[in-house]
Structures are given as C-alpha cells and as structure tokens.
Coordinates of C-alpha atoms in Angstrom, one line a residue:
X1 CA -5.8 19.6 11.3
X2 CA -2.1 20.0 10.6
X3 CA -0.8 19.4 7.1
X4 CA 2.8 19.2 6.1
X5 CA 4.6 20.2 3.0
X6 CA 7.7 18.7 1.4
X7 CA 9.7 19.8 -1.6
X8 CA 11.0 17.8 -4.5
X9 CA 14.3 18.9 -5.8
X10 CA 16.7 18.3 -8.7
X11 CA 20.1 17.4 -7.2
X12 CA 22.0 16.8 -10.4
X13 CA 21.4 17.1 -14.1
X14 CA 23.6 15.4 -16.7
X15 CA 23.0 15.8 -20.4
X16 CA 25.1 14.1 -23.1
X17 CA 24.9 14.7 -26.9
X18 CA 21.7 16.7 -26.9
X19 CA 21.7 19.5 -29.6
X20 CA 25.0 21.4 -29.3
X21 CA 25.6 19.9 -25.8
X22 CA 28.4 17.3 -25.9
X23 CA 28.4 16.8 -22.2
X24 CA 26.9 19.0 -19.5
X25 CA 26.8 18.2 -15.8
X26 CA 25.5 20.5 -13.0
X27 CA 24.8 20.1 -9.3
X28 CA 21.9 22.2 -8.1
X29 CA 21.0 23.6 -4.8
X30 CA 17.6 24.5 -3.3
X31 CA 16.2 28.0 -3.7
X32 CA 16.1 30.0 -6.9
X33 CA 18.5 28.9 -9.6
X34 CA 18.7 30.9 -12.8
X35 CA 20.2 29.7 -16.1
X36 CA 21.6 32.4 -18.3
X37 CA 23.8 32.6 -21.4
X38 CA 24.1 34.3 -24.7
X39 CA 21.4 33.8 -27.4
X40 CA 22.0 30.4 -29.0
X41 CA 24.4 29.2 -26.3
X42 CA 22.0 26.3 -25.6
X43 CA 20.4 27.4 -22.3
X44 CA 16.9 26.4 -23.6
X45 CA 18.3 22.9 -24.1
X46 CA 18.2 22.6 -20.3
X47 CA 14.5 23.1 -20.5
X48 CA 14.4 20.6 -23.4
X49 CA 16.3 18.1 -21.3
X50 CA 13.8 18.4 -18.4
X51 CA 10.9 18.2 -20.8
X52 CA 12.3 14.9 -22.1
X53 CA 12.6 13.5 -18.6
X54 CA 8.9 14.5 -18.3
X55 CA 7.9 12.4 -21.2
X56 CA 8.0 15.0 -24.0
X57 CA 8.1 13.7 -27.5
X58 CA 11.6 12.9 -28.7
X59 CA 13.0 13.4 -32.2
X60 CA 16.2 12.0 -33.7
X61 CA 17.1 15.6 -34.8
X62 CA 17.8 16.3 -31.1
X63 CA 20.8 14.0 -31.2
X64 CA 24.1 15.9 -31.5
X65 CA 25.7 15.5 -35.0
X66 CA 28.1 12.6 -35.0
X67 CA 26.6 10.9 -31.9
X68 CA 24.5 7.8 -31.8
X69 CA 22.2 8.9 -29.1
X70 CA 21.4 11.6 -26.6
X71 CA 21.1 10.8 -22.9
X72 CA 19.5 12.9 -20.1
X73 CA 19.9 11.9 -16.5
X74 CA 18.3 13.6 -13.5
X75 CA 19.0 12.8 -9.9
X76 CA 16.1 14.0 -7.7
X77 CA 15.1 13.9 -4.1
X78 CA 11.6 12.5 -4.0
X79 CA 9.8 13.5 -0.7
X80 CA 7.1 10.8 -1.4
X81 CA 9.7 8.1 -0.7
X82 CA 12.1 10.3 1.3
X83 CA 15.0 9.1 -0.9
X84 CA 16.8 9.9 -4.1
X85 CA 15.5 8.7 -7.5
X86 CA 17.3 8.7 -10.8
X87 CA 15.3 9.3 -14.0
X88 CA 17.0 8.6 -17.4
X89 CA 15.8 9.3 -21.0
X90 CA 17.8 8.0 -24.0
X91 CA 17.0 9.3 -27.5
X92 CA 18.7 7.2 -30.2
X93 CA 19.5 8.4 -33.7
X94 CA 17.5 5.4 -34.9
X95 CA 14.7 3.6 -33.2
X96 CA 12.4 4.5 -30.3
X97 CA 13.6 6.4 -27.2
X98 CA 14.0 4.5 -23.9
X99 CA 13.3 5.4 -20.3
X100 CA 14.7 4.2 -17.0
X101 CA 13.9 4.8 -13.3
X102 CA 16.6 3.8 -10.8
X103 CA 18.2 1.7 -13.5
X104 CA 15.1 -0.2 -14.4
X105 CA 13.5 0.0 -17.8
X106 CA 10.1 1.7 -17.8
X107 CA 7.7 3.0 -20.4
X108 CA 7.7 6.7 -21.4
X109 CA 4.3 7.0 -19.7
X110 CA 5.7 5.7 -16.4
X111 CA 8.6 8.1 -16.7
X112 CA 6.2 11.0 -17.3
X113 CA 4.2 10.0 -14.3
X114 CA 7.2 9.8 -12.0
X115 CA 8.7 13.1 -13.3
X116 CA 5.3 14.8 -13.2
X117 CA 5.2 14.5 -9.5
X118 CA 8.7 16.0 -9.2
X119 CA 8.8 18.8 -11.8
X120 CA 6.3 21.4 -12.8
X121 CA 7.5 22.9 -16.1
X122 CA 6.1 26.2 -17.4
X123 CA 6.8 28.0 -20.6
X124 CA 5.4 25.7 -23.3
X125 CA 1.7 24.9 -23.5
X126 CA 2.3 21.1 -23.8
X127 CA 4.0 21.0 -20.4
X128 CA 1.9 23.4 -18.3
X129 CA 0.0 21.7 -15.5
X130 CA -1.9 24.9 -14.8
X131 CA -4.0 24.2 -17.9
X132 CA -5.3 20.9 -16.4
X133 CA -8.8 21.5 -14.8
X134 CA -8.0 19.0 -12.0
X135 CA -4.8 21.0 -11.2
X136 CA -6.8 24.3 -11.2
X137 CA -9.3 22.8 -8.8
X138 CA -6.5 21.6 -6.5
X139 CA -4.8 25.0 -6.6
X140 CA -8.0 26.7 -5.6
X141 CA -8.6 24.3 -2.8
X142 CA -5.0 24.8 -1.5
X143 CA -5.5 28.6 -1.7
X144 CA -8.7 28.2 0.4
X145 CA -7.0 26.0 2.9
X146 CA -8.7 24.0 5.7
X147 CA -12.3 25.0 4.8
X148 CA -12.0 23.5 1.4
X149 CA -10.1 20.4 2.6
X150 CA -12.7 19.8 5.4
X151 CA -15.6 20.2 2.9
X152 CA -13.8 17.9 0.4
X153 CA -13.2 15.2 3.0
X154 CA -16.9 15.3 4.0
X155 CA -17.9 15.1 0.4
X156 CA -15.6 12.1 -0.3
X157 CA -16.8 10.3 2.8
X158 CA -20.5 10.7 1.7
X159 CA -19.5 9.6 -1.8
X160 CA -17.8 6.5 -0.4
X161 CA -20.9 5.6 1.6
X162 CA -23.1 6.1 -1.5
X163 CA -20.9 3.7 -3.5
X164 CA -21.1 1.1 -0.7
X165 CA -24.9 1.3 -0.4
X166 CA -25.3 1.1 -4.2
X167 CA -23.0 -2.0 -4.2
X168 CA -25.2 -3.7 -1.6
X169 CA -28.3 -3.0 -3.7
X170 CA -26.7 -4.3 -6.9
X171 CA -25.6 -7.5 -5.1
X172 CA -29.2 -8.2 -4.1
X173 CA -30.3 -8.3 -7.8
X174 CA -33.4 -6.7 -9.2
X175 CA -35.4 -9.4 -11.1
X176 CA -38.5 -10.2 -9.0
X177 CA -39.7 -13.1 -11.3
X178 CA -36.2 -14.7 -11.3
X179 CA -36.1 -14.5 -7.5
X180 CA -39.6 -16.2 -7.3
X181 CA -38.5 -19.0 -9.6
X182 CA -35.4 -19.5 -7.6
X183 CA -37.4 -19.6 -4.3
X184 CA -39.7 -22.3 -5.8
X185 CA -36.8 -24.4 -6.8
X186 CA -35.1 -24.0 -3.5
X187 CA -38.2 -24.8 -1.5
X188 CA -38.7 -28.1 -3.5
X189 CA -35.1 -29.1 -3.0
X190 CA -35.2 -28.2 0.8
X191 CA -38.5 -30.2 1.3
X192 CA -37.1 -33.2 -0.6
X193 CA -33.9 -33.3 1.4
X194 CA -35.6 -32.5 4.8
X195 CA -38.1 -35.4 4.2
X196 CA -35.2 -37.7 3.7
X197 CA -34.0 -37.0 7.3
X198 CA -30.4 -36.9 6.4
X199 CA -28.3 -36.9 9.6
X200 CA -25.3 -39.3 9.2
X201 CA -22.8 -38.5 6.5
X202 CA -21.7 -42.2 6.4
X203 CA -25.3 -43.6 6.3
X204 CA -24.9 -45.0 2.7
X205 CA -21.8 -47.1 3.7
X206 CA -23.6 -48.4 6.8
X207 CA -26.7 -49.4 4.8
X208 CA -24.6 -51.2 2.2
X209 CA -23.0 -53.4 4.9
X210 CA -26.4 -54.1 6.5
X211 CA -27.9 -55.1 3.1
X212 CA -25.1 -57.6 2.5
X213 CA -25.8 -59.2 5.8
X214 CA -29.6 -59.4 5.5
X215 CA -29.7 -60.5 1.9
X216 CA -28.1 -63.9 2.6
X217 CA -28.9 -64.4 6.3
X218 CA -29.8 -68.1 6.2
X219 CA -26.5 -69.1 4.4
X220 CA -24.6 -66.8 6.8
X221 CA -26.1 -68.6 9.8
X222 CA -25.1 -72.1 8.4
X223 CA -21.6 -70.9 7.7
X224 CA -21.2 -69.4 11.2
X225 CA -22.6 -72.5 12.9
X226 CA -20.4 -74.9 10.9
X227 CA -17.3 -72.8 11.8
X228 CA -18.3 -72.6 15.5
X229 CA -18.9 -76.4 15.8
X230 CA -15.6 -77.2 14.1
X231 CA -13.7 -75.1 16.5
X232 CA -15.6 -76.3 19.6
X233 CA -15.3 -80.0 18.5
X234 CA -12.4 -81.3 16.3
X235 CA -10.2 -78.3 16.6
X236 CA -10.5 -78.1 20.4
X237 CA -9.9 -81.8 20.8
X238 CA -6.8 -81.8 18.5
X239 CA -5.2 -78.9 20.3
X240 CA -5.9 -80.4 23.7
X241 CA -4.3 -83.7 22.6
X242 CA -1.2 -81.9 21.3
X243 CA -0.9 -80.0 24.6
X244 CA -1.1 -83.2 26.7
X245 CA 1.5 -84.9 24.6
X246 CA 4.2 -82.3 25.5
X247 CA 3.3 -81.7 29.1
X248 CA 6.3 -82.4 31.4
X249 CA 8.9 -82.4 28.7
X250 CA 11.3 -79.4 29.3
X251 CA 13.0 -79.5 25.9
X252 CA 9.7 -78.9 24.2
X253 CA 8.3 -76.3 26.7
X254 CA 8.4 -73.5 24.1
X255 CA 6.2 -75.6 21.7
X256 CA 3.8 -76.4 24.6
X257 CA 3.4 -72.7 25.3
X258 CA 2.6 -71.8 21.7
X259 CA 0.0 -74.6 21.5
X260 CA -1.6 -73.4 24.7
X261 CA -1.8 -69.9 23.1
X262 CA -3.6 -71.5 20.1
X263 CA -6.0 -73.2 22.5
X264 CA -6.9 -69.9 24.1
X265 CA -7.3 -68.2 20.7
X266 CA -9.6 -71.0 19.3
X267 CA -11.7 -70.6 22.4
X268 CA -12.0 -66.8 21.9
X269 CA -12.8 -67.1 18.2
X270 CA -15.5 -69.8 18.9
X271 CA -17.1 -67.4 21.5
X272 CA -17.2 -64.6 18.9
X273 CA -18.6 -66.9 16.2
X274 CA -21.4 -67.9 18.6
X275 CA -22.2 -64.2 19.4
X276 CA -22.3 -63.3 15.7
X277 CA -24.4 -66.3 14.9
X278 CA -27.0 -65.2 17.4
X279 CA -27.0 -61.6 15.9
X280 CA -27.8 -62.8 12.4
X281 CA -31.5 -63.0 11.9
X282 CA -33.6 -63.6 8.8
X283 CA -35.7 -60.4 8.5
X284 CA -37.3 -59.8 5.1
X285 CA -39.1 -56.7 6.3
X286 CA -35.9 -55.0 7.4
X287 CA -34.1 -56.1 4.2
X288 CA -36.8 -54.4 2.1
X289 CA -36.6 -51.2 4.2
X290 CA -32.8 -51.1 3.8
X291 CA -33.0 -51.6 0.0
X292 CA -35.7 -48.9 -0.3
X293 CA -33.6 -46.4 1.7
X294 CA -30.5 -47.1 -0.4
X295 CA -32.6 -46.5 -3.6
X296 CA -33.8 -43.2 -2.2
X297 CA -30.3 -42.1 -1.4
X298 CA -29.1 -43.0 -4.9
X299 CA -31.9 -40.9 -6.4
X300 CA -31.1 -38.0 -4.2
X301 CA -27.4 -38.4 -4.9
X302 CA -27.9 -37.9 -8.6
X303 CA -29.2 -34.4 -7.9
X304 CA -27.6 -33.2 -4.7
X305 CA -24.2 -35.0 -4.2
X306 CA -22.4 -38.2 -4.4
X307 CA -22.4 -38.8 -0.6
X308 CA -24.7 -38.1 2.3
X309 CA -22.2 -35.5 3.5
X310 CA -22.4 -33.6 0.3
X311 CA -26.2 -33.7 0.3
X312 CA -26.3 -32.4 3.9
X313 CA -24.0 -29.5 2.8
X314 CA -26.3 -28.8 -0.2
X315 CA -29.3 -28.6 2.1
X316 CA -27.5 -26.1 4.5
X317 CA -26.5 -23.9 1.5
X318 CA -30.0 -24.0 0.0
X319 CA -31.6 -23.0 3.3
X320 CA -29.2 -20.0 3.6
X321 CA -29.9 -18.9 0.1
X322 CA -33.7 -19.3 0.6
X323 CA -33.5 -17.1 3.7
X324 CA -31.5 -14.5 1.8
X325 CA -34.1 -14.2 -1.0
X326 CA -37.0 -14.3 1.5
X327 CA -35.5 -11.2 3.2
X328 CA -34.7 -9.5 -0.1
X329 CA -37.4 -6.9 0.2
X330 CA -36.3 -5.9 3.7
X331 CA -32.6 -5.7 2.8
X332 CA -33.4 -3.8 -0.5
X333 CA -35.4 -1.3 1.4
X334 CA -32.6 -0.8 3.9
X335 CA -30.0 -0.4 1.0
X336 CA -32.3 2.1 -0.8
X337 CA -32.6 4.1 2.5
X338 CA -28.8 4.1 2.8
X339 CA -28.5 5.3 -0.8
X340 CA -31.0 8.2 -0.2
X341 CA -29.2 9.2 3.0
X342 CA -25.7 9.1 1.4
X343 CA -26.9 10.9 -1.7
X344 CA -28.4 13.7 0.4
X345 CA -25.2 13.9 2.4
X346 CA -23.2 14.0 -0.9
X347 CA -25.3 16.8 -2.3
X348 CA -25.1 18.8 0.9
X349 CA -21.3 18.4 1.1
X350 CA -21.0 19.3 -2.6
X351 CA -23.0 22.4 -2.0
X352 CA -20.9 23.4 0.9
X353 CA -17.7 22.8 -1.1
X354 CA -19.0 24.9 -3.9
X355 CA -19.7 27.8 -1.6
X356 CA -16.3 27.6 0.0
X357 CA -14.6 27.5 -3.4
X358 CA -16.6 30.4 -4.8
X359 CA -15.7 32.6 -1.9
X360 CA -12.0 31.6 -2.3
X361 CA -12.2 32.1 -6.1
X362 CA -12.8 35.8 -5.6
X363 CA -9.9 36.2 -3.2
X364 CA -7.5 34.2 -5.5
X365 CA -8.5 36.2 -8.6
X366 CA -7.8 39.4 -6.7
X367 CA -4.5 38.2 -5.4
X368 CA -3.4 37.0 -8.9
X369 CA -4.3 40.2 -10.5
X370 CA -2.2 42.1 -8.0
X371 CA 0.8 40.0 -8.8
X372 CA 0.2 40.2 -12.6
X373 CA 0.3 44.0 -12.3
X374 CA 3.8 43.7 -10.7
X375 CA 4.8 41.3 -13.5
X376 CA 4.3 43.9 -16.3
X377 CA 0.7 42.9 -17.0
X378 CA -1.1 45.9 -15.4
X379 CA -4.1 45.6 -17.6
X380 CA -4.6 41.9 -17.1
X381 CA -7.9 40.6 -15.6
X382 CA -8.0 37.2 -13.9
X383 CA -11.1 35.3 -12.9
X384 CA -11.6 31.9 -11.3
X385 CA -14.9 30.5 -12.5
X386 CA -16.6 27.8 -10.4
X387 CA -19.6 26.3 -12.3
X388 CA -21.7 23.2 -11.8
X389 CA -20.2 20.1 -13.3
X390 CA -20.2 16.4 -13.2
X391 CA -19.7 15.0 -9.7
X392 CA -16.3 13.3 -9.3
X393 CA -14.1 12.6 -6.3
X394 CA -13.0 16.2 -6.4
X395 CA -16.6 17.5 -6.0
X396 CA -19.3 18.6 -8.4
X397 CA -17.6 21.8 -9.6
X398 CA -15.9 22.7 -12.9
X399 CA -13.1 25.1 -12.0
X400 CA -11.7 27.2 -14.9
X401 CA -9.0 29.9 -14.7
X402 CA -9.8 32.8 -17.1
X403 CA -7.5 35.5 -18.2
X404 CA -7.7 38.7 -20.2
X405 CA -4.1 39.7 -20.8
X406 CA -4.8 43.1 -22.4
X407 CA -7.4 45.9 -22.2
X408 CA -10.5 45.2 -24.2
X409 CA -9.9 41.4 -24.6
X410 CA -12.6 39.1 -23.2
X411 CA -11.8 36.6 -20.5
X412 CA -10.8 33.3 -21.9
X413 CA -9.5 30.0 -20.5
X414 CA -5.7 30.3 -20.0
X415 CA -4.8 28.1 -22.8
X416 CA -6.5 30.4 -25.3
X417 CA -5.9 33.7 -23.7
X418 CA -2.1 33.9 -23.2
X419 CA 1.1 33.8 -25.0
X420 CA 3.9 31.6 -23.7
X421 CA 5.4 34.4 -21.6
X422 CA 2.0 35.6 -20.4
X423 CA 1.1 32.1 -19.4
X424 CA 4.3 31.6 -17.5
X425 CA 3.8 34.9 -15.6
X426 CA 0.2 33.9 -14.9
X427 CA 1.5 30.6 -13.5
X428 CA 4.0 32.5 -11.5
X429 CA 1.4 34.9 -10.1
X430 CA -0.9 31.9 -9.1
X431 CA 2.1 30.2 -7.4
X432 CA 3.1 33.2 -5.5
X433 CA -0.5 34.0 -4.4
X434 CA -0.8 30.4 -3.2
X435 CA 2.5 30.5 -1.4
X436 CA 1.6 33.7 0.3
X437 CA -1.8 32.4 1.4
X438 CA -0.3 29.2 2.8
X439 CA 2.5 31.1 4.5
X440 CA 0.1 33.5 6.1
X441 CA -2.2 30.7 7.3
X442 CA 0.8 28.7 8.6
X443 CA -0.6 25.7 6.8
X444 CA 1.0 24.0 3.9
X445 CA -0.4 21.2 1.9
X446 CA 1.0 18.4 -0.3
X447 CA 4.3 18.0 -2.1
X448 CA 5.9 21.0 -3.7
X449 CA 7.5 20.1 -7.0
X450 CA 10.6 21.7 -8.6
X451 CA 9.1 24.7 -10.4
X452 CA 10.7 25.4 -13.8
X453 CA 10.0 28.7 -15.7
X454 CA 10.9 29.5 -19.3
X455 CA 10.0 32.8 -21.0
X456 CA 8.6 34.1 -17.8
X457 CA 10.4 37.4 -18.4
X458 CA 9.6 37.6 -22.1
X459 CA 8.9 41.2 -23.3
X460 CA 9.7 42.9 -20.0
X461 CA 12.6 44.7 -18.3
X462 CA 13.5 47.2 -15.7
X463 CA 11.3 47.4 -12.7
X464 CA 9.0 44.6 -14.1
X465 CA 12.1 42.4 -14.3
X466 CA 12.9 43.2 -10.7
X467 CA 9.3 42.3 -9.7
X468 CA 9.6 39.0 -11.5
X469 CA 12.9 38.2 -9.8
X470 CA 11.4 39.1 -6.4
X471 CA 8.4 36.8 -7.0
X472 CA 10.6 33.9 -8.2
X473 CA 12.9 34.3 -5.2
X474 CA 9.9 34.3 -2.9
X475 CA 8.8 31.0 -4.5
X476 CA 12.4 29.7 -4.1
X477 CA 12.2 30.2 -0.4
X478 CA 9.5 27.4 -0.2
X479 CA 11.4 24.9 -2.4
X480 CA 13.4 24.8 -5.6
X481 CA 12.8 27.0 -8.6
X482 CA 14.7 26.9 -11.9
X483 CA 14.4 29.7 -14.3
X484 CA 15.9 30.4 -17.8
X485 CA 16.3 34.2 -18.1
X486 CA 17.9 36.8 -20.2
X487 CA 17.3 39.6 -17.6
X488 CA 20.0 40.6 -15.2
X489 CA 17.2 42.1 -12.9
X490 CA 15.8 38.5 -12.5
X491 CA 19.2 36.8 -12.2
X492 CA 20.3 39.2 -9.4
X493 CA 17.7 37.5 -7.1
X494 CA 19.1 34.0 -7.6
X495 CA 20.5 31.9 -4.9
X496 CA 22.5 30.1 -7.6
X497 CA 23.4 31.0 -11.2
X498 CA 24.3 28.6 -14.0
X499 CA 25.9 30.1 -17.1
X500 CA 25.6 28.2 -20.4
X501 CA 28.3 29.1 -22.9
X502 CA 29.3 27.7 -26.3
X503 CA 32.7 27.4 -27.9
X504 CA 34.2 26.1 -31.0
X505 CA 36.4 23.0 -30.9
X506 CA 37.8 22.3 -34.3
X507 CA 34.8 22.4 -36.6
X508 CA 32.3 21.7 -33.8
X509 CA 30.3 23.9 -31.5
X510 CA 30.0 22.7 -28.0
X511 CA 27.9 24.0 -25.1
X512 CA 29.0 23.9 -21.5
X513 CA 27.5 24.9 -18.2
X514 CA 29.1 26.3 -15.1
X515 CA 27.9 27.5 -11.7
X516 CA 29.2 31.0 -11.2
X517 CA 29.6 33.1 -8.1
X518 CA 31.6 36.2 -6.9
X519 CA 33.4 38.0 -9.7
X520 CA 32.3 35.5 -12.3
X521 CA 28.7 36.1 -11.5
X522 CA 29.1 39.9 -11.6
X523 CA 30.8 39.5 -15.1
X524 CA 27.8 37.5 -16.3
X525 CA 25.2 40.0 -15.0
X526 CA 27.2 42.9 -16.6
X527 CA 27.2 41.0 -19.9
X528 CA 23.4 40.5 -19.5
X529 CA 23.1 44.3 -19.0
X530 CA 25.5 45.6 -21.6
X531 CA 26.3 42.7 -23.9
X532 CA 29.7 41.4 -25.0
X533 CA 32.6 43.6 -23.9
X534 CA 30.5 45.0 -21.0
X535 CA 31.7 48.3 -19.5
X536 CA 32.8 49.1 -16.0
X537 CA 29.5 50.9 -15.6
X538 CA 27.7 47.7 -16.3
X539 CA 29.8 45.9 -13.7
X540 CA 28.8 48.5 -11.1
X541 CA 25.2 48.2 -12.1
X542 CA 25.4 44.4 -11.8
X543 CA 26.8 44.7 -8.3
X544 CA 24.1 47.2 -7.4
X545 CA 21.4 44.8 -8.6
X546 CA 22.9 42.0 -6.5
X547 CA 23.0 44.2 -3.4
X548 CA 19.5 45.5 -4.0
X549 CA 18.1 42.0 -4.5
X550 CA 19.9 40.9 -1.3
X551 CA 18.4 43.8 0.6
X552 CA 14.9 43.2 -0.8
X553 CA 15.1 39.5 0.2
X554 CA 16.3 40.3 3.6
X555 CA 13.5 42.8 4.2
X556 CA 11.0 40.3 2.9
X557 CA 12.2 37.6 5.4
X558 CA 12.3 40.2 8.2
X559 CA 8.7 41.2 7.4
X560 CA 7.6 37.6 7.4
X561 CA 9.4 37.0 10.7
X562 CA 7.5 39.8 12.3

C-alpha cells in the first residue's frame, strides 16, 4: 500500500513589538534555515513568537516597552488543505490575548490545535511533542512502516466490529422481567384490537351516518313520501300549466325553455326521493348493532387512538414490537457471538501489533543511539519500551522512550532524563532515524510539520557541531527545518541563514532580522567563529566550513541516489 508524505512550511513570519523586536519580517524557504546572532540580540524571540502561535502562555511583560500590544503573524502552507493559512496571536499590555485563523477570531486552544499540526517545536519541555505517549507510539509505527500500519488497520477494524456488536446488544436491553411485562401488555392490546376487526380507517364516520338514518327511520319515511307526492302532484301540475301557457309565443321562448328545465329537474328529484324512500327501513336490530359498534370504537379510541386509522397503526406497531421481543433471545445470542468473535480478533490483532512494535523498538533504539553518538552524546543509551497497556484506538501497548544521557545513569522517560539540549538532540536523533528508515523503505507516511530546534547544539562544538549540522540538513531535505544556533559548524549546513541583530535608536534597543548570503553570510559565520572583529583567518575558516558542508551534502545526495 502506497502512502504519501507532505510537508507543512512557514512561508512568512512577522513579529511586532515583542520584547526588543519593534518590527521583524522574514520570508522563509524550504530546507534548513538557521537563525543566528549575538547573545542578547533577540534570536530566541523567534522561538518565543512561534511558541505563542502554538498556544504558549502569554504574559504582558512580553510586550515591547511603550507599545500597547505584541503581534505575531505566521503565513503557512498547510498540506492538509493544500493552501495557505494565516495564524495570528495578539498579546495586549492589558487584558487577555487574542487569536485569529485566516482573519477569524478563534480560541487559544483552536489556534494551538491548528499550529500543532504545522509546527513541531523542540527545545523547551512544554512544547516537545516527543514527550507525548501517543506521539511516541506514532513515531515507532512510522519507523516500523507497513507491518505496523497493516497490523494497526486490522486492530482498528476488529475494534470497530466489536463496538458495533456491543451496540446491538445494548439496544436489545437486558431486563428479562421488564420484557415479559411488556410482552403481556402487548399481547392484550393486540388481542383486543384484532378482535375488533378493524379494517376501514373511516368506519367511525360511516357508522355515525348510518345511526342517524336508522334512529328516526319512520319519520324519515314520512318526510320523504310527503316530498315525493308534492313533487309528483301539485308541483308537476303547476309547472305543466306554466309551460302550456307559453307554448307558441316566440317573445317568451326563453322563459318556456327555463320552465321545461324545471319540469325535468322536478321529475329527476322525484325519482331520487322515491328510491331513497324505498331504501329507508325500520330495523331496530341493525340500529342496536350500529350503536354497540360505535360504543366499542369509542372505548378503544380512548386507549389506542382518536380514529380507526390511528388504532390500526397502533396495532401494526404493537405487532412489530411484540415480534422483536419474542426474538430477543435469538438476536441477543447472535450479538453475543459477534462480540466474542470481534473480541478474539481484536486481541489477536493487538498481539500481532505488539510483536511488530517490539521488533521495531529494538531497531529504532539502536539507530537513535548511533545518531546520539554523532551528536556529542557518546555514552547515551536509548530504549523504546513497549508494555501492555489499556486498549485504545492505537492498540493495547504503552510505548515509552527511555534515555540515559550519561554513563552510570539509569534509563528514565525522556522528560525526566534529559536537559533541554539533550532532549532536543534526542528528538533530532529520533527524527533522523525515522527519516532514514522511511527513505530507505521508499515509503513515507503522514504530514511532516515544520521542525523547530532550539538549544540542539548546547554544550557542543567542533566535530559534534558538524554532525548536528549534517543531521539537521538531512532532515531539511525532507521538509522545512528551523534551528536557532550559535555554532558556525551548524550554520554552515543551512540552505538559508537569518541573522538577528540589535541596534540602539535613541534610547531604545531594537532587534532586526535579515536573510544573508554570499559575503554577508561568510562575515556572520566568521563572527560566530571568532567573535566581534573577526580575523581574516576566521573568514577563511568560515568559507572552508561552507565548502565542506556543501561537499558533505552533495556526497550524501549522491549516496542516496545510488
């Protein structure tokens, strides 16, 4: 199964009135970007700005003196939506901070969630995703590759089936006595309605009309006979006389026509009256039956519906429910069987996933230790512990990354075993090991965030610094990496370099940032090597570092191409 990888990237960062920064705006490229500058120049404020975009706690002391608020804006490319997204954090001197996504006001939590998928910040414990057990589990699975993802997919499929089977059983209910009581009631209701032989939804209206006719049948007969005789006698004679009087008189032909129409209408009505008269019979037995039927329908209506149609619908629903309860045992047994089968499949999948992870854990630990040795931590021991844990959507394992940074120290969880610099280098080692494994397998999984490292080169120099730079450059080849550094050996490997400087304007100190290249970059690297007033020797050394880094990167790419 092919999996694709996409990289999030920071395209532009604008910071206003944060600390000593009055206004800083930089455009960033992909690859490795280093941020350098003299101590106190404000380069760590770049990390602070990104941390604030990630939801870090804001403090009014962060606002530049004399300003009303600090504002941080980041324009990112978000591969999840394949489009740009703008995140903004505003820290006022008074009041609570505000957050915006693409111009819309959001909560700090929502800002943190959006930024968290775009930026992975390392260097301060509160922002290191590596300390999250879920992240450690995911990193181990990514290192393992397809075997882990296949096992995880099988586990999640079994877990989904288990949830569905459990839902079916829960829907059936579990109180046997309550079901028995409901069945007794339903049977009584069904028998009562069935015995009433309800078929016509309009029966009640028909019976009402029939009762009205039967209840006064004799008087109805007299009225019908009187009306019939009047039409056949007096009315017919009078209309006939009127017609005869106008026959043969053209001026009154219209009147004659209308009278002849009346004559025909009277004849039709008389015929209908006679037919109705013959249909009306005095039938006390039928009247009593109709009245009894109406009484029964009224009694049923008080319990089952205002009309015969509603009572018929009630009967149908009651029959369906009765059948459901009657088949409860059979359906419950089927659901329980499904649960047992799904539970067995989940346990088997979890067992397979654990085996796959434990095998990969040994390889990941070995790879990370090798990289830590290159990162000036030669005595470090790294272990990936996979223990039994609570079953969740990620499996039934509890994955913990353990580190012993120095000889004689016991293995401890990363959060308790490493300083800020050691933790950043451990994160770097894990990232590079993962990148190497995915590159070698030709399979890349998920969305690669912008990786930000601070203090990763703390306490090292020389060859160790070159190793750190090489590792960072290797990561930058897969996406975007941003690193604050004080080492020229690290900065030499950068694709892009940003220099943060501070200057005095009147009685104020202001920090600015500039992307440097060519001679300006050589000057910055020589300053990093020799300090202010760097010598010509430092400049030559800086150029040698850049050339050496370029050659090392070229050889690395050539080796990968082979």
